[in-house]
Amino acid sequence: MNRLAGKSALVTGAAAGIGAAIVRLFCAEGAHVTLVDQDAEALAVTCRDITAEMPAARLTHFAANVSDAEAARAAVTLALQAQGELHILVNNAAMRTRVALADASTEEWLAIVGVNLLGAANYCRAALPALRRCGRGSIINISSCYAVTGRSNMGLYDTTKAGLLAFTRTLAHEEGAFGIRANAICPGSTLTDFHVKKAHAAGKTVEQLKTERQSTSLLGRWAAPEEIAWPVLWMASDEASFITGTTLMVDGGLHVM
């Protein structure tokens, strides 16, 4: 426990799902966390829930779309005002667009690139001066198992997530001299609020939903958000101090199926 004692972190896409699970675990391990998400109401609820569970949790939140570079600078400034330093950046925010590549419009491409790739670039650019100052910074980019595994009708999302892997490798090369590690996590099918709400809208129960991903992992089930958060915690901690430029598949074995 207390793997992140004395550390400060900024997590994007933090209001729900994997992002909220990361924040909760970071807080439990002693970090001061700044949450960024475009959903201000959900951010407030997540912060309230975590504080109710862990009264000693130190949380700051900022509502913004990650595609806004000026907002990224403001979010990092807020984090530094609240925390004094910044040691960890988790780029988790993402959007999905379900469309065949042959039918995707320029507007759809620009929107998803703006969040999934430029969003990470915005927060890296804003956070790097502070991460360099701390001397042992850690950046974790949340990609996807589908960055390395093909499927139909999700090409825009999968392309941006594959691009994030190349971004991470180059970042590791460029920032290693400053003591900054950059790594990527590729989650598999994860049972988040997004999927639950989508199932409810389609008239499905959670139990029905759980039967739908038995063929997308060797383990025959969905991951819980916490099962993605644990590897992120490890990558953020000093236990992974000699790991950089790495892609860690947290997909239940999908990439070898």
mmCIF file of C-alpha atoms in Angstrom:
data_model
loop_
_atom_site.group_PDB
_atom_site.id
_atom_site.type_symbol
_atom_site.label_atom_id
_atom_site.label_comp_id
_atom_site.label_asym_id
_atom_site.label_seq_id
_atom_site.Cartn_x
_atom_site.Cartn_y
_atom_site.Cartn_z
ATOM 1 C CA MET A 1 0.000 0.000 0.000
ATOM 2 C CA ASN A 2 0.931 3.681 -0.317
ATOM 3 C CA ARG A 3 2.806 2.999 -3.557
ATOM 4 C CA LEU A 4 2.074 6.587 -4.638
ATOM 5 C CA ALA A 5 2.595 8.323 -1.297
ATOM 6 C CA GLY A 6 3.854 11.840 -1.919
ATOM 7 C CA LYS A 7 2.999 11.627 -5.622
ATOM 8 C CA SER A 8 0.609 13.756 -7.617
ATOM 9 C CA ALA A 9 -1.245 12.669 -10.734
ATOM 10 C CA LEU A 10 -3.523 14.000 -13.456
ATOM 11 C CA VAL A 11 -6.000 11.612 -15.080
ATOM 12 C CA THR A 12 -8.118 12.485 -18.121
ATOM 13 C CA GLY A 13 -11.426 10.799 -18.871
ATOM 14 C CA ALA A 14 -11.691 10.417 -15.110
ATOM 15 C CA ALA A 15 -15.420 10.780 -14.451
ATOM 16 C CA ALA A 16 -16.397 7.133 -14.979
ATOM 17 C CA GLY A 17 -15.298 3.686 -16.085
ATOM 18 C CA ILE A 18 -11.587 2.919 -16.271
ATOM 19 C CA GLY A 19 -10.637 6.524 -15.505
ATOM 20 C CA ALA A 20 -12.638 6.631 -12.282
ATOM 21 C CA ALA A 21 -11.214 3.247 -11.247
ATOM 22 C CA ILE A 22 -7.686 4.593 -11.787
ATOM 23 C CA VAL A 23 -8.406 7.669 -9.694
ATOM 24 C CA ARG A 24 -9.913 5.594 -6.882
ATOM 25 C CA LEU A 25 -6.904 3.265 -6.796
ATOM 26 C CA PHE A 26 -4.397 6.115 -6.998
ATOM 27 C CA CYS A 27 -6.093 7.785 -4.033
ATOM 28 C CA ALA A 28 -6.054 4.534 -2.054
ATOM 29 C CA GLU A 29 -2.312 4.340 -2.729
ATOM 30 C CA GLY A 30 -1.646 7.844 -1.421
ATOM 31 C CA ALA A 31 -1.653 10.077 -4.488
ATOM 32 C CA HIS A 32 -3.159 13.540 -4.843
ATOM 33 C CA VAL A 33 -5.173 13.360 -8.073
ATOM 34 C CA THR A 34 -6.539 15.942 -10.492
ATOM 35 C CA LEU A 35 -9.459 14.588 -12.525
ATOM 36 C CA VAL A 36 -10.256 15.950 -16.000
ATOM 37 C CA ASP A 37 -13.411 15.125 -17.948
ATOM 38 C CA GLN A 38 -15.836 17.023 -20.160
ATOM 39 C CA ASP A 39 -18.777 15.864 -18.000
ATOM 40 C CA ALA A 40 -18.708 18.294 -15.072
ATOM 41 C CA GLU A 41 -21.664 16.702 -13.306
ATOM 42 C CA ALA A 42 -20.187 13.198 -13.479
ATOM 43 C CA LEU A 43 -16.843 14.559 -12.259
ATOM 44 C CA ALA A 44 -18.491 16.036 -9.182
ATOM 45 C CA VAL A 45 -20.323 12.782 -8.441
ATOM 46 C CA THR A 46 -17.143 10.708 -8.789
ATOM 47 C CA CYS A 47 -15.204 13.040 -6.487
ATOM 48 C CA ARG A 48 -18.035 12.952 -3.944
ATOM 49 C CA ASP A 49 -18.216 9.145 -4.038
ATOM 50 C CA ILE A 50 -14.455 8.701 -3.651
ATOM 51 C CA THR A 51 -14.323 11.186 -0.784
ATOM 52 C CA ALA A 52 -17.159 9.325 0.930
ATOM 53 C CA GLU A 53 -15.150 6.087 0.648
ATOM 54 C CA MET A 54 -11.815 7.684 1.535
ATOM 55 C CA PRO A 55 -12.223 10.890 3.556
ATOM 56 C CA ALA A 56 -8.471 11.520 3.361
ATOM 57 C CA ALA A 57 -8.485 11.452 -0.458
ATOM 58 C CA ARG A 58 -7.006 14.565 -2.035
ATOM 59 C CA LEU A 59 -8.890 15.427 -5.211
ATOM 60 C CA THR A 60 -9.046 18.346 -7.618
ATOM 61 C CA HIS A 61 -11.273 18.352 -10.686
ATOM 62 C CA PHE A 62 -11.454 20.315 -13.914
ATOM 63 C CA ALA A 63 -14.142 20.070 -16.610
ATOM 64 C CA ALA A 64 -12.797 20.210 -20.161
ATOM 65 C CA ASN A 65 -12.730 18.468 -23.519
ATOM 66 C CA VAL A 66 -9.200 17.149 -23.978
ATOM 67 C CA SER A 67 -9.118 18.367 -27.580
ATOM 68 C CA ASP A 68 -8.881 21.928 -26.193
ATOM 69 C CA ALA A 69 -5.157 22.716 -25.877
ATOM 70 C CA GLU A 70 -5.726 25.879 -23.845
ATOM 71 C CA ALA A 71 -7.878 23.950 -21.383
ATOM 72 C CA ALA A 72 -5.092 21.376 -21.050
ATOM 73 C CA ARG A 73 -2.709 24.090 -19.959
ATOM 74 C CA ALA A 74 -5.295 25.389 -17.504
ATOM 75 C CA ALA A 75 -5.849 21.891 -16.084
ATOM 76 C CA VAL A 76 -2.135 21.374 -15.495
ATOM 77 C CA THR A 77 -1.857 24.823 -13.910
ATOM 78 C CA LEU A 78 -4.713 23.926 -11.563
ATOM 79 C CA ALA A 79 -3.039 20.620 -10.688
ATOM 80 C CA LEU A 80 0.206 22.389 -9.859
ATOM 81 C CA GLN A 81 -1.570 24.997 -7.763
ATOM 82 C CA ALA A 82 -3.288 22.243 -5.786
ATOM 83 C CA GLN A 83 -0.442 19.751 -5.632
ATOM 84 C CA GLY A 84 2.773 21.724 -6.010
ATOM 85 C CA GLU A 85 4.282 19.095 -8.320
ATOM 86 C CA LEU A 86 3.155 16.660 -10.979
ATOM 87 C CA HIS A 87 4.628 13.167 -11.188
ATOM 88 C CA ILE A 88 2.102 11.109 -13.169
ATOM 89 C CA LEU A 89 -0.047 11.744 -16.246
ATOM 90 C CA VAL A 90 -2.652 9.229 -17.404
ATOM 91 C CA ASN A 91 -4.180 9.966 -20.812
ATOM 92 C CA ASN A 92 -7.391 7.960 -20.640
ATOM 93 C CA ALA A 93 -9.987 10.190 -22.314
ATOM 94 C CA ALA A 94 -11.382 8.758 -25.544
ATOM 95 C CA MET A 95 -14.346 8.869 -27.885
ATOM 96 C CA ARG A 96 -15.808 6.138 -30.079
ATOM 97 C CA THR A 97 -17.371 6.371 -33.514
ATOM 98 C CA ARG A 98 -18.978 3.295 -35.070
ATOM 99 C CA VAL A 99 -18.726 3.655 -38.831
ATOM 100 C CA ALA A 100 -17.156 1.746 -41.718
ATOM 101 C CA LEU A 101 -13.966 3.288 -43.071
ATOM 102 C CA ALA A 102 -15.577 3.623 -46.494
ATOM 103 C CA ASP A 103 -18.350 5.765 -45.015
ATOM 104 C CA ALA A 104 -16.409 7.872 -42.499
ATOM 105 C CA SER A 105 -16.622 11.594 -43.097
ATOM 106 C CA THR A 106 -13.809 14.105 -42.691
ATOM 107 C CA GLU A 107 -15.688 15.603 -39.756
ATOM 108 C CA GLU A 108 -15.855 12.222 -38.003
ATOM 109 C CA TRP A 109 -12.140 11.673 -38.531
ATOM 110 C CA LEU A 110 -11.222 15.111 -37.216
ATOM 111 C CA ALA A 111 -13.418 14.721 -34.137
ATOM 112 C CA ILE A 112 -11.964 11.385 -33.046
ATOM 113 C CA VAL A 113 -8.372 12.335 -33.828
ATOM 114 C CA GLY A 114 -8.910 15.523 -31.816
ATOM 115 C CA VAL A 115 -9.780 13.548 -28.687
ATOM 116 C CA ASN A 116 -7.904 10.253 -28.972
ATOM 117 C CA LEU A 117 -4.597 11.542 -30.360
ATOM 118 C CA LEU A 118 -4.435 15.315 -30.018
ATOM 119 C CA GLY A 119 -5.990 15.027 -26.568
ATOM 120 C CA ALA A 120 -3.017 12.985 -25.370
ATOM 121 C CA ALA A 121 -0.612 15.321 -27.174
ATOM 122 C CA ASN A 122 -2.223 18.369 -25.544
ATOM 123 C CA TYR A 123 -1.857 17.009 -22.030
ATOM 124 C CA CYS A 124 1.668 15.731 -22.610
ATOM 125 C CA ARG A 125 2.758 19.096 -23.966
ATOM 126 C CA ALA A 126 1.153 20.917 -21.039
ATOM 127 C CA ALA A 127 2.466 18.512 -18.385
ATOM 128 C CA LEU A 128 6.001 17.814 -19.639
ATOM 129 C CA PRO A 129 7.692 20.849 -18.009
ATOM 130 C CA ALA A 130 6.396 19.774 -14.593
ATOM 131 C CA LEU A 131 7.145 16.097 -15.217
ATOM 132 C CA ARG A 132 10.697 17.002 -16.229
ATOM 133 C CA ARG A 133 11.187 19.043 -13.056
ATOM 134 C CA CYS A 134 10.230 16.131 -10.811
ATOM 135 C CA GLY A 135 12.930 14.000 -12.451
ATOM 136 C CA ARG A 136 11.017 10.699 -12.358
ATOM 137 C CA GLY A 137 7.803 11.373 -14.246
ATOM 138 C CA SER A 138 5.536 8.647 -15.587
ATOM 139 C CA ILE A 139 3.113 8.958 -18.517
ATOM 140 C CA ILE A 140 0.617 6.162 -19.148
ATOM 141 C CA ASN A 141 -1.419 6.313 -22.341
ATOM 142 C CA ILE A 142 -4.555 4.158 -22.406
ATOM 143 C CA SER A 143 -4.778 2.608 -25.857
ATOM 144 C CA SER A 144 -6.840 -0.483 -26.730
ATOM 145 C CA CYS A 145 -6.402 -4.159 -27.541
ATOM 146 C CA TYR A 146 -7.913 -3.261 -30.895
ATOM 147 C CA ALA A 147 -4.871 -1.140 -31.681
ATOM 148 C CA VAL A 148 -3.265 -4.464 -32.614
ATOM 149 C CA THR A 149 -6.337 -6.588 -33.442
ATOM 150 C CA GLY A 150 -8.609 -5.790 -36.390
ATOM 151 C CA ARG A 151 -12.411 -5.647 -36.468
ATOM 152 C CA SER A 152 -15.143 -4.090 -38.584
ATOM 153 C CA ASN A 153 -16.835 -0.695 -38.240
ATOM 154 C CA MET A 154 -14.530 0.690 -35.526
ATOM 155 C CA GLY A 155 -11.647 1.682 -37.777
ATOM 156 C CA LEU A 156 -11.562 5.323 -36.699
ATOM 157 C CA TYR A 157 -11.224 4.427 -33.028
ATOM 158 C CA ASP A 158 -8.783 1.594 -33.651
ATOM 159 C CA THR A 159 -6.599 3.716 -35.941
ATOM 160 C CA THR A 160 -6.257 6.464 -33.333
ATOM 161 C CA LYS A 161 -5.488 3.907 -30.629
ATOM 162 C CA ALA A 162 -2.778 2.373 -32.833
ATOM 163 C CA GLY A 163 -1.374 5.855 -33.390
ATOM 164 C CA LEU A 164 -1.223 6.303 -29.633
ATOM 165 C CA LEU A 165 1.189 3.360 -29.424
ATOM 166 C CA ALA A 166 3.601 5.011 -31.877
ATOM 167 C CA PHE A 167 3.181 8.294 -29.985
ATOM 168 C CA THR A 168 4.120 6.513 -26.747
ATOM 169 C CA ARG A 169 7.260 4.933 -28.189
ATOM 170 C CA THR A 170 8.497 8.231 -29.595
ATOM 171 C CA LEU A 171 7.695 9.999 -26.328
ATOM 172 C CA ALA A 172 9.782 7.422 -24.460
ATOM 173 C CA HIS A 173 12.730 8.160 -26.768
ATOM 174 C CA GLU A 174 12.428 11.911 -26.436
ATOM 175 C CA GLU A 175 11.809 12.169 -22.701
ATOM 176 C CA GLY A 176 14.037 9.434 -21.305
ATOM 177 C CA ALA A 177 16.878 11.915 -20.849
ATOM 178 C CA PHE A 178 14.627 13.817 -18.421
ATOM 179 C CA GLY A 179 13.850 10.720 -16.368
ATOM 180 C CA ILE A 180 10.330 10.474 -17.783
ATOM 181 C CA ARG A 181 8.924 7.032 -18.590
ATOM 182 C CA ALA A 182 6.170 6.673 -21.214
ATOM 183 C CA ASN A 183 4.168 3.451 -21.519
ATOM 184 C CA ALA A 184 0.878 2.308 -23.018
ATOM 185 C CA ILE A 185 -1.802 0.033 -21.617
ATOM 186 C CA CYS A 186 -4.094 -1.820 -24.040
ATOM 187 C CA PRO A 187 -7.312 -2.862 -22.255
ATOM 188 C CA GLY A 188 -9.562 -5.567 -23.601
ATOM 189 C CA SER A 189 -13.334 -5.774 -23.194
ATOM 190 C CA THR A 190 -14.042 -3.902 -19.974
ATOM 191 C CA LEU A 191 -17.462 -3.693 -18.374
ATOM 192 C CA THR A 192 -17.752 0.054 -17.848
ATOM 193 C CA ASP A 193 -20.689 2.387 -17.327
ATOM 194 C CA PHE A 194 -20.585 3.144 -21.059
ATOM 195 C CA HIS A 195 -21.363 -0.468 -21.985
ATOM 196 C CA VAL A 196 -23.938 -0.888 -19.224
ATOM 197 C CA LYS A 197 -25.859 2.223 -20.311
ATOM 198 C CA LYS A 198 -25.675 1.135 -23.946
ATOM 199 C CA ALA A 199 -27.062 -2.293 -23.007
ATOM 200 C CA HIS A 200 -29.887 -0.797 -20.953
ATOM 201 C CA ALA A 201 -30.809 1.447 -23.883
ATOM 202 C CA ALA A 202 -31.057 -1.684 -26.042
ATOM 203 C CA GLY A 203 -33.254 -3.418 -23.471
ATOM 204 C CA LYS A 204 -30.552 -5.778 -22.216
ATOM 205 C CA THR A 205 -29.729 -6.638 -18.618
ATOM 206 C CA VAL A 206 -26.183 -6.621 -17.253
ATOM 207 C CA GLU A 207 -26.333 -10.400 -16.994
ATOM 208 C CA GLN A 208 -27.198 -10.643 -20.685
ATOM 209 C CA LEU A 209 -24.391 -8.220 -21.477
ATOM 210 C CA LYS A 210 -21.877 -10.369 -19.633
ATOM 211 C CA THR A 211 -22.553 -13.282 -21.999
ATOM 212 C CA GLU A 212 -21.583 -11.266 -25.086
ATOM 213 C CA ARG A 213 -17.793 -11.101 -24.700
ATOM 214 C CA GLN A 214 -16.990 -14.717 -23.958
ATOM 215 C CA SER A 215 -15.199 -15.034 -27.292
ATOM 216 C CA THR A 216 -13.066 -11.880 -26.951
ATOM 217 C CA SER A 217 -10.609 -13.200 -24.378
ATOM 218 C CA LEU A 218 -8.999 -16.477 -23.452
ATOM 219 C CA LEU A 219 -10.580 -16.023 -20.029
ATOM 220 C CA GLY A 220 -14.064 -15.869 -21.548
ATOM 221 C CA ARG A 221 -15.308 -12.788 -19.730
ATOM 222 C CA TRP A 222 -15.223 -9.008 -19.447
ATOM 223 C CA ALA A 223 -12.643 -7.249 -17.306
ATOM 224 C CA ALA A 224 -13.759 -5.114 -14.396
ATOM 225 C CA PRO A 225 -12.436 -1.511 -14.573
ATOM 226 C CA GLU A 226 -10.288 -2.235 -11.517
ATOM 227 C CA GLU A 227 -8.480 -4.972 -13.463
ATOM 228 C CA ILE A 228 -7.229 -2.284 -15.847
ATOM 229 C CA ALA A 229 -6.480 0.178 -13.052
ATOM 230 C CA TRP A 230 -4.084 -2.186 -11.243
ATOM 231 C CA PRO A 231 -1.597 -2.417 -14.153
ATOM 232 C CA VAL A 232 -1.843 1.370 -14.598
ATOM 233 C CA LEU A 233 -0.961 1.800 -10.920
ATOM 234 C CA TRP A 234 2.031 -0.481 -11.346
ATOM 235 C CA MET A 235 3.261 1.423 -14.411
ATOM 236 C CA ALA A 236 2.858 4.708 -12.522
ATOM 237 C CA SER A 237 4.753 3.478 -9.463
ATOM 238 C CA ASP A 238 8.474 3.170 -8.824
ATOM 239 C CA GLU A 239 8.061 -0.614 -9.079
ATOM 240 C CA ALA A 240 8.139 -0.102 -12.867
ATOM 241 C CA SER A 241 11.058 2.342 -12.697
ATOM 242 C CA PHE A 242 13.046 0.643 -15.496
ATOM 243 C CA ILE A 243 10.125 0.203 -17.896
ATOM 244 C CA THR A 244 9.539 2.685 -20.703
ATOM 245 C CA GLY A 245 8.387 2.575 -24.320
ATOM 246 C CA THR A 246 6.385 -0.554 -23.519
ATOM 247 C CA THR A 247 2.912 -1.648 -24.612
ATOM 248 C CA LEU A 248 1.245 -3.805 -21.968
ATOM 249 C CA MET A 249 -1.672 -5.903 -23.204
ATOM 250 C CA VAL A 250 -4.358 -6.185 -20.506
ATOM 251 C CA ASP A 251 -6.863 -7.969 -22.712
ATOM 252 C CA GLY A 252 -7.332 -11.443 -21.310
ATOM 253 C CA GLY A 253 -5.235 -12.835 -24.155
ATOM 254 C CA LEU A 254 -7.250 -11.449 -27.077
ATOM 255 C CA HIS A 255 -4.089 -10.454 -28.964
ATOM 256 C CA VAL A 256 -2.975 -14.107 -29.217
ATOM 257 C CA MET A 257 -6.351 -15.564 -30.194
#
